[in-house]
PDB file of C-alpha atoms in Angstrom:
ATOM      1  CA  PRO A   1      48.099  76.093  71.864  1.00  0.00           C
ATOM      2  CA  LEU A   2      49.334  75.607  75.446  1.00  0.00           C
ATOM      3  CA  HIS A   3      50.740  72.183  74.595  1.00  0.00           C
ATOM      4  CA  LEU A   4      52.461  73.609  71.532  1.00  0.00           C
ATOM      5  CA  PHE A   5      53.969  76.411  73.627  1.00  0.00           C
ATOM      6  CA  ARG A   6      55.287  73.897  76.156  1.00  0.00           C
ATOM      7  CA  ARG A   7      56.859  71.776  73.418  1.00  0.00           C
ATOM      8  CA  LEU A   8      58.540  74.814  71.917  1.00  0.00           C
ATOM      9  CA  MET A   9      59.910  75.781  75.316  1.00  0.00           C
ATOM     10  CA  VAL A  10      61.303  72.268  75.825  1.00  0.00           C
ATOM     11  CA  LEU A  11      62.983  72.379  72.410  1.00  0.00           C
ATOM     12  CA  PHE A  12      64.405  75.814  73.168  1.00  0.00           C
ATOM     13  CA  LEU A  13      65.808  74.755  76.536  1.00  0.00           C
ATOM     14  CA  CYS A  14      67.315  71.570  75.074  1.00  0.00           C
ATOM     15  CA  SER A  15      68.936  73.556  72.271  1.00  0.00           C
ATOM     16  CA  ALA A  16      70.314  76.077  74.748  1.00  0.00           C
ATOM     17  CA  ALA A  17      71.737  73.282  76.896  1.00  0.00           C
ATOM     18  CA  ALA A  18      73.366  71.641  73.894  1.00  0.00           C
ATOM     19  CA  PHE A  19      74.915  74.975  72.873  1.00  0.00           C
ATOM     20  CA  ALA A  20      76.206  75.580  76.388  1.00  0.00           C
ATOM     21  CA  ALA A  21      77.765  72.117  76.403  1.00  0.00           C
ATOM     22  CA  ALA A  22      79.996  72.881  73.394  1.00  0.00           C
ATOM     23  CA  PRO A  23      83.381  71.148  73.690  1.00  0.00           C
ATOM     24  CA  GLU A  24      85.856  72.907  75.928  1.00  0.00           C
ATOM     25  CA  TRP A  25      89.361  73.809  74.844  1.00  0.00           C
ATOM     26  CA  GLN A  26      91.498  70.700  74.527  1.00  0.00           C
ATOM     27  CA  TRP A  27      95.285  70.716  74.439  1.00  0.00           C
ATOM     28  CA  LEU A  28      97.312  68.305  72.340  1.00  0.00           C
ATOM     29  CA  GLU A  29      99.410  65.719  74.139  1.00  0.00           C
ATOM     30  CA  PHE A  30     103.126  66.330  74.312  1.00  0.00           C
ATOM     31  CA  PRO A  31     105.400  63.789  72.619  1.00  0.00           C
ATOM     32  CA  HIS A  32     108.449  62.338  74.314  1.00  0.00           C
ATOM     33  CA  ALA A  33     111.541  64.516  74.312  1.00  0.00           C
ATOM     34  CA  ASP A  34     113.243  64.863  70.920  1.00  0.00           C
ATOM     35  CA  GLU A  35     110.401  63.124  69.077  1.00  0.00           C
ATOM     36  CA  PRO A  36     108.605  65.004  66.259  1.00  0.00           C
ATOM     37  CA  PRO A  37     105.959  67.406  67.559  1.00  0.00           C
ATOM     38  CA  ASN A  38     102.247  66.666  67.489  1.00  0.00           C
ATOM     39  CA  CYS A  39     100.296  69.035  65.272  1.00  0.00           C
ATOM     40  CA  ALA A  40      96.630  69.349  64.320  1.00  0.00           C
ATOM     41  CA  VAL A  41      94.456  71.701  62.258  1.00  0.00           C
ATOM     42  CA  TRP A  42      90.762  72.424  62.767  1.00  0.00           C
ATOM     43  CA  GLN A  43      88.306  74.336  60.636  1.00  0.00           C
ATOM     44  CA  SER A  44      85.763  76.563  62.386  1.00  0.00           C
ATOM     45  CA  SER A  45      82.951  74.023  62.031  1.00  0.00           C
ATOM     46  CA  GLU A  46      85.012  71.228  63.596  1.00  0.00           C
ATOM     47  CA  LYS A  47      86.135  72.574  66.953  1.00  0.00           C
ATOM     48  CA  PRO A  48      83.881  75.074  68.734  1.00  0.00           C
ATOM     49  CA  SER A  49      85.767  76.055  71.868  1.00  0.00           C
ATOM     50  CA  THR A  50      86.747  78.867  74.185  1.00  0.00           C
ATOM     51  CA  PRO A  51      90.501  79.494  74.399  1.00  0.00           C
ATOM     52  CA  PRO A  52      92.227  80.061  77.753  1.00  0.00           C
ATOM     53  CA  PRO A  53      92.044  83.686  78.977  1.00  0.00           C
ATOM     54  CA  GLU A  54      95.835  83.997  78.908  1.00  0.00           C
ATOM     55  CA  LEU A  55      95.753  83.980  75.093  1.00  0.00           C
ATOM     56  CA  GLY A  56      93.465  87.023  74.957  1.00  0.00           C
ATOM     57  CA  TRP A  57      91.468  85.680  72.014  1.00  0.00           C
ATOM     58  CA  ASP A  58      87.830  86.103  71.134  1.00  0.00           C
ATOM     59  CA  PRO A  59      85.946  82.908  72.070  1.00  0.00           C
ATOM     60  CA  ALA A  60      85.533  80.352  69.292  1.00  0.00           C
ATOM     61  CA  ASP A  61      85.974  82.885  66.497  1.00  0.00           C
ATOM     62  CA  TYR A  62      88.241  81.470  63.837  1.00  0.00           C
ATOM     63  CA  THR A  63      88.369  80.064  60.332  1.00  0.00           C
ATOM     64  CA  VAL A  64      91.434  77.924  60.986  1.00  0.00           C
ATOM     65  CA  LEU A  65      92.976  76.813  64.289  1.00  0.00           C
ATOM     66  CA  VAL A  66      96.445  75.213  64.307  1.00  0.00           C
ATOM     67  CA  MET A  67      98.022  73.649  67.389  1.00  0.00           C
ATOM     68  CA  LEU A  68     101.495  72.159  67.860  1.00  0.00           C
ATOM     69  CA  ALA A  69     102.971  70.490  70.937  1.00  0.00           C
ATOM     70  CA  GLY A  70     106.612  69.517  71.234  1.00  0.00           C
ATOM     71  CA  VAL A  71     109.411  68.917  73.739  1.00  0.00           C
ATOM     72  CA  PHE A  72     112.959  69.970  72.902  1.00  0.00           C
ATOM     73  CA  ARG A  73     116.353  69.896  74.557  1.00  0.00           C
ATOM     74  CA  TRP A  74     117.760  73.302  75.537  1.00  0.00           C
ATOM     75  CA  SER A  75     120.847  74.028  77.589  1.00  0.00           C
ATOM     76  CA  GLY A  76     121.178  77.757  76.957  1.00  0.00           C
ATOM     77  CA  GLY A  77     118.961  78.994  79.777  1.00  0.00           C
ATOM     78  CA  GLN A  78     115.752  80.984  79.784  1.00  0.00           C
ATOM     79  CA  ASP A  79     117.357  84.302  78.875  1.00  0.00           C
ATOM     80  CA  ALA A  80     118.701  82.770  75.674  1.00  0.00           C
ATOM     81  CA  LEU A  81     115.185  81.643  74.732  1.00  0.00           C
ATOM     82  CA  LEU A  82     113.832  85.138  75.352  1.00  0.00           C
ATOM     83  CA  GLU A  83     116.619  86.658  73.266  1.00  0.00           C
ATOM     84  CA  HIS A  84     115.730  84.195  70.507  1.00  0.00           C
ATOM     85  CA  PHE A  85     112.235  85.687  70.289  1.00  0.00           C
ATOM     86  CA  GLY A  86     113.770  89.151  70.118  1.00  0.00           C
ATOM     87  CA  ARG A  87     115.928  88.335  67.088  1.00  0.00           C
ATOM     88  CA  ILE A  88     113.245  89.164  64.545  1.00  0.00           C
ATOM     89  CA  SER A  89     115.771  89.350  61.681  1.00  0.00           C
ATOM     90  CA  SER A  90     116.543  85.641  62.147  1.00  0.00           C
ATOM     91  CA  LEU A  91     113.037  84.774  60.907  1.00  0.00           C
ATOM     92  CA  GLN A  92     114.359  85.267  57.380  1.00  0.00           C
ATOM     93  CA  SER A  93     116.491  82.149  57.789  1.00  0.00           C
ATOM     94  CA  ILE A  94     113.484  79.872  58.375  1.00  0.00           C
ATOM     95  CA  ARG A  95     112.818  77.247  55.716  1.00  0.00           C
ATOM     96  CA  TYR A  96     109.577  75.275  55.464  1.00  0.00           C
ATOM     97  CA  TRP A  97     108.438  72.392  53.289  1.00  0.00           C
ATOM     98  CA  SER A  98     106.163  73.662  50.523  1.00  0.00           C
ATOM     99  CA  VAL A  99     103.568  71.033  49.660  1.00  0.00           C
ATOM    100  CA  THR A 100     102.751  72.949  46.475  1.00  0.00           C
ATOM    101  CA  ASP A 101     106.349  73.197  45.245  1.00  0.00           C
ATOM    102  CA  GLN A 102     107.580  69.958  46.881  1.00  0.00           C
ATOM    103  CA  GLN A 103     110.733  71.674  48.078  1.00  0.00           C
ATOM    104  CA  TRP A 104     112.133  73.694  50.990  1.00  0.00           C
ATOM    105  CA  ASN A 105     111.320  77.405  50.641  1.00  0.00           C
ATOM    106  CA  SER A 106     111.954  80.510  52.710  1.00  0.00           C
ATOM    107  CA  LEU A 107     109.010  81.202  54.994  1.00  0.00           C
ATOM    108  CA  PHE A 108     109.554  84.973  55.149  1.00  0.00           C
ATOM    109  CA  ASP A 109     110.955  87.263  52.476  1.00  0.00           C
ATOM    110  CA  GLU A 110     111.480  90.057  54.997  1.00  0.00           C
ATOM    111  CA  ALA A 111     111.518  90.326  58.791  1.00  0.00           C
ATOM    112  CA  THR A 112     112.607  93.261  60.922  1.00  0.00           C
ATOM    113  CA  ALA A 113     111.917  94.807  64.320  1.00  0.00           C
ATOM    114  CA  LEU A 114     110.069  98.144  64.310  1.00  0.00           C
ATOM    115  CA  GLN A 115     110.099 101.193  66.556  1.00  0.00           C
ATOM    116  CA  SER A 116     106.304 101.453  66.243  1.00  0.00           C
ATOM    117  CA  ALA A 117     103.406 100.112  64.181  1.00  0.00           C
ATOM    118  CA  ASP A 118     104.753 102.137  61.238  1.00  0.00           C
ATOM    119  CA  GLU A 119     106.340  99.657  58.841  1.00  0.00           C
ATOM    120  CA  SER A 120     108.923 102.256  57.816  1.00  0.00           C
ATOM    121  CA  SER A 121     110.320 102.463  61.382  1.00  0.00           C
ATOM    122  CA  ALA A 122     112.818  99.593  61.004  1.00  0.00           C
ATOM    123  CA  ARG A 123     115.341  99.131  63.803  1.00  0.00           C
ATOM    124  CA  GLU A 124     117.780  96.593  65.243  1.00  0.00           C
ATOM    125  CA  ASP A 125     116.545  93.411  66.906  1.00  0.00           C
ATOM    126  CA  PHE A 126     114.987  93.711  70.361  1.00  0.00           C
ATOM    127  CA  THR A 127     117.234  93.447  73.404  1.00  0.00           C
ATOM    128  CA  LEU A 128     116.635  91.094  76.310  1.00  0.00           C
ATOM    129  CA  GLN A 129     115.628  94.075  78.447  1.00  0.00           C
ATOM    130  CA  GLU A 130     112.970  95.099  75.922  1.00  0.00           C
ATOM    131  CA  ILE A 131     111.635  91.555  75.704  1.00  0.00           C
ATOM    132  CA  GLU A 132     111.413  91.288  79.488  1.00  0.00           C
ATOM    133  CA  SER A 133     109.729  94.686  79.870  1.00  0.00           C
ATOM    134  CA  GLY A 134     106.292  93.330  79.017  1.00  0.00           C
ATOM    135  CA  GLU A 135     105.648  96.335  76.772  1.00  0.00           C
ATOM    136  CA  PRO A 136     104.097  95.741  73.317  1.00  0.00           C
ATOM    137  CA  LEU A 137     106.744  95.370  70.617  1.00  0.00           C
ATOM    138  CA  PHE A 138     106.172  95.715  66.886  1.00  0.00           C
ATOM    139  CA  PHE A 139     107.759  93.900  63.983  1.00  0.00           C
ATOM    140  CA  LEU A 140     107.338  93.376  60.257  1.00  0.00           C
ATOM    141  CA  GLN A 141     107.253  89.993  58.565  1.00  0.00           C
ATOM    142  CA  ARG A 142     106.370  89.405  54.919  1.00  0.00           C
ATOM    143  CA  GLU A 143     105.537  85.861  53.912  1.00  0.00           C
ATOM    144  CA  ASN A 144     106.719  84.391  50.652  1.00  0.00           C
ATOM    145  CA  ARG A 145     103.219  84.071  49.167  1.00  0.00           C
ATOM    146  CA  GLY A 146     102.509  87.725  48.474  1.00  0.00           C
ATOM    147  CA  VAL A 147     100.739  88.550  51.758  1.00  0.00           C
ATOM    148  CA  THR A 148     100.955  92.272  52.559  1.00  0.00           C
ATOM    149  CA  GLY A 149     100.160  94.267  55.684  1.00  0.00           C
ATOM    150  CA  GLY A 150     102.390  92.100  57.863  1.00  0.00           C
ATOM    151  CA  VAL A 151     102.953  94.436  60.824  1.00  0.00           C
ATOM    152  CA  TYR A 152     102.520  92.576  64.105  1.00  0.00           C
ATOM    153  CA  ARG A 153     102.348  93.380  67.794  1.00  0.00           C
ATOM    154  CA  MET A 154     104.182  91.042  70.174  1.00  0.00           C
ATOM    155  CA  ARG A 155     103.714  90.716  73.916  1.00  0.00           C
ATOM    156  CA  VAL A 156     105.950  88.602  76.141  1.00  0.00           C
ATOM    157  CA  ALA A 157     105.236  87.504  79.701  1.00  0.00           C
ATOM    158  CA  SER A 158     107.875  85.499  81.543  1.00  0.00           C
ATOM    159  CA  GLU A 159     108.539  84.060  84.964  1.00  0.00           C
ATOM    160  CA  PRO A 160     111.100  81.463  86.038  1.00  0.00           C
ATOM    161  CA  GLY A 161     110.496  78.335  83.983  1.00  0.00           C
ATOM    162  CA  ARG A 162     107.676  79.777  81.869  1.00  0.00           C
ATOM    163  CA  ILE A 163     107.408  82.042  78.804  1.00  0.00           C
ATOM    164  CA  VAL A 164     104.236  83.172  77.003  1.00  0.00           C
ATOM    165  CA  VAL A 165     104.555  85.022  73.695  1.00  0.00           C
ATOM    166  CA  THR A 166     101.541  86.294  71.755  1.00  0.00           C
ATOM    167  CA  THR A 167     101.476  88.086  68.406  1.00  0.00           C
ATOM    168  CA  GLU A 168      98.717  89.559  66.264  1.00  0.00           C
ATOM    169  CA  ASN A 169      98.480  91.575  63.081  1.00  0.00           C
ATOM    170  CA  VAL A 170      97.801  95.285  63.608  1.00  0.00           C
ATOM    171  CA  ARG A 171      96.823  95.927  59.995  1.00  0.00           C
ATOM    172  CA  PRO A 172      94.505  94.080  57.598  1.00  0.00           C
ATOM    173  CA  LEU A 173      96.202  91.287  55.674  1.00  0.00           C
ATOM    174  CA  LYS A 174      95.885  91.059  51.902  1.00  0.00           C
ATOM    175  CA  ALA A 175      97.110  88.607  49.286  1.00  0.00           C
ATOM    176  CA  PHE A 176      97.554  90.029  45.790  1.00  0.00           C
ATOM    177  CA  MET A 177      95.304  92.945  46.807  1.00  0.00           C
ATOM    178  CA  VAL A 178      92.520  90.620  47.981  1.00  0.00           C
ATOM    179  CA  PRO A 179      91.505  91.234  51.651  1.00  0.00           C
ATOM    180  CA  LEU A 180      92.049  88.184  53.838  1.00  0.00           C
ATOM    181  CA  MET A 181      91.633  89.239  57.458  1.00  0.00           C
ATOM    182  CA  GLY A 182      91.120  92.367  59.466  1.00  0.00           C
ATOM    183  CA  ALA A 183      93.441  93.714  62.129  1.00  0.00           C
ATOM    184  CA  GLY A 184      93.772  91.346  65.092  1.00  0.00           C
ATOM    185  CA  GLU A 185      92.383  88.337  63.222  1.00  0.00           C
ATOM    186  CA  PHE A 186      95.690  86.513  62.683  1.00  0.00           C
ATOM    187  CA  GLN A 187      97.071  85.577  66.090  1.00  0.00           C
ATOM    188  CA  ASN A 188      99.813  83.299  67.344  1.00  0.00           C
ATOM    189  CA  SER A 189     100.696  82.173  70.836  1.00  0.00           C
ATOM    190  CA  TYR A 190     103.760  80.319  72.088  1.00  0.00           C
ATOM    191  CA  ILE A 191     103.759  78.839  75.580  1.00  0.00           C
ATOM    192  CA  LEU A 192     107.075  77.425  76.788  1.00  0.00           C
ATOM    193  CA  GLU A 193     107.449  75.661  80.122  1.00  0.00           C
ATOM    194  CA  GLN A 194     110.587  74.119  81.533  1.00  0.00           C
ATOM    195  CA  GLN A 195     110.056  70.398  81.999  1.00  0.00           C
ATOM    196  CA  ASP A 196     113.371  69.680  83.690  1.00  0.00           C
ATOM    197  CA  GLY A 197     116.931  70.936  83.592  1.00  0.00           C
ATOM    198  CA  GLU A 198     117.413  70.019  79.940  1.00  0.00           C
ATOM    199  CA  HIS A 199     113.972  70.069  78.311  1.00  0.00           C
ATOM    200  CA  TRP A 200     111.284  72.622  77.532  1.00  0.00           C
ATOM    201  CA  ARG A 201     107.700  72.020  76.541  1.00  0.00           C
ATOM    202  CA  PHE A 202     106.567  74.106  73.593  1.00  0.00           C
ATOM    203  CA  TYR A 203     102.945  74.728  72.678  1.00  0.00           C
ATOM    204  CA  SER A 204     101.988  76.968  69.764  1.00  0.00           C
ATOM    205  CA  THR A 205      98.517  77.985  68.678  1.00  0.00           C
ATOM    206  CA  LEU A 206      97.571  79.878  65.545  1.00  0.00           C
ATOM    207  CA  ARG A 207      94.143  81.419  65.074  1.00  0.00           C
ATOM    208  CA  ALA A 208      93.032  82.804  61.715  1.00  0.00           C
ATOM    209  CA  GLY A 209      89.836  84.799  62.199  1.00  0.00           C
ATOM    210  CA  ARG A 210      86.657  85.351  60.261  1.00  0.00           C
ATOM    211  CA  GLY A 211      87.664  88.066  57.813  1.00  0.00           C
ATOM    212  CA  GLU A 212      85.545  88.615  54.729  1.00  0.00           C
ATOM    213  CA  PHE A 213      87.765  86.374  52.611  1.00  0.00           C
ATOM    214  CA  ALA A 214      89.379  84.346  55.418  1.00  0.00           C
ATOM    215  CA  MET A 215      87.724  81.210  54.064  1.00  0.00           C
ATOM    216  CA  ILE A 216      90.270  81.328  51.210  1.00  0.00           C
ATOM    217  CA  ILE A 217      92.946  80.078  53.613  1.00  0.00           C
ATOM    218  CA  GLY A 218      90.921  77.029  54.655  1.00  0.00           C
ATOM    219  CA  GLY A 219      91.596  73.577  53.267  1.00  0.00           C
ATOM    220  CA  HIS A 220      95.402  73.837  53.372  1.00  0.00           C
ATOM    221  CA  ASP A 221      96.104  71.754  56.461  1.00  0.00           C
ATOM    222  CA  SER A 222      99.526  70.478  55.367  1.00  0.00           C
ATOM    223  CA  SER A 223     100.761  73.993  54.644  1.00  0.00           C
ATOM    224  CA  PHE A 224      99.716  75.190  58.098  1.00  0.00           C
ATOM    225  CA  ILE A 225     101.349  72.159  59.729  1.00  0.00           C
ATOM    226  CA  ASN A 226     104.646  72.708  57.929  1.00  0.00           C
ATOM    227  CA  ARG A 227     104.687  76.404  58.812  1.00  0.00           C
ATOM    228  CA  ALA A 228     104.013  75.622  62.477  1.00  0.00           C
ATOM    229  CA  ALA A 229     106.739  72.957  62.415  1.00  0.00           C
ATOM    230  CA  ALA A 230     109.224  75.404  60.878  1.00  0.00           C
ATOM    231  CA  LEU A 231     108.629  77.955  63.641  1.00  0.00           C
ATOM    232  CA  TYR A 232     108.946  75.232  66.297  1.00  0.00           C
ATOM    233  CA  ARG A 233     112.248  74.105  64.842  1.00  0.00           C
ATOM    234  CA  HIS A 234     113.452  77.691  64.705  1.00  0.00           C
ATOM    235  CA  VAL A 235     112.742  78.285  68.394  1.00  0.00           C
ATOM    236  CA  SER A 236     114.183  74.921  69.453  1.00  0.00           C
ATOM    237  CA  GLY A 237     117.414  75.449  67.528  1.00  0.00           C
ATOM    238  CA  THR A 238     116.767  72.589  65.083  1.00  0.00           C
ATOM    239  CA  PRO A 239     117.640  73.086  61.385  1.00  0.00           C
ATOM    240  CA  THR A 240     114.333  74.189  59.902  1.00  0.00           C
ATOM    241  CA  ASN A 241     114.901  72.217  56.693  1.00  0.00           C
ATOM    242  CA  ALA A 242     115.769  68.942  58.427  1.00  0.00           C
ATOM    243  CA  GLU A 243     114.325  65.863  56.747  1.00  0.00           C
ATOM    244  CA  PRO A 244     111.673  64.633  56.837  1.00  0.00           C
ATOM    245  CA  PRO A 245     109.029  67.387  56.746  1.00  0.00           C
ATOM    246  CA  LEU A 246     106.167  66.969  59.190  1.00  0.00           C
ATOM    247  CA  ALA A 247     103.595  66.936  56.357  1.00  0.00           C
ATOM    248  CA  PRO A 248     105.243  65.850  53.085  1.00  0.00           C
ATOM    249  CA  LYS A 249     102.026  66.051  51.014  1.00  0.00           C
TER     250      LYS A 249
END
């Protein structure tokens, strides 16, 4: 019995050590300036990791994780980039490549800034002063695939040469009345850092959490890549429907 106990303890300690040695968060490499961005998608079983504290995410709790790294040319200054994030209404102009339809579609059917988390409190786009305040800002975006509950909270932190934007849903998301994810389980982050006088590094991360039916969204890597690419193009001032799409099929 003593030998058996010792063996069990060894197995337990080895298992604990293996669990503790789970892969750490790994960033994608940045491409050269003006080259297409690098993008990757992981399912929950493929990439156990703990995100950086600055993202404010729950450790390793996701169904899908999407990362994109790019470098773009920008001569408008940092304030112009911040104002870009405040123009919520401009999200309606974004086009993305639909793998299902094999054509360029609108990413959002509706997008508007809100006074509060109440979706009926529509207002004008956020000002630069509001973006720089660091206060939570709310906005509504409805995707083109029948997803409802799209009220989001946005936080912006900026310092010279660096911008961090995080968003998360404040209400459960549903698709055709089917629950997908609970509040706070669909999160995006955008980290922008000035590389030199003309170029900015852009790193986006999307986390889709473990809602009761969140597994429905798995297995659509190309769709996630094309959506991430469309948002990157939007921020960088590139036509969002420029050929070729990042993931044609």
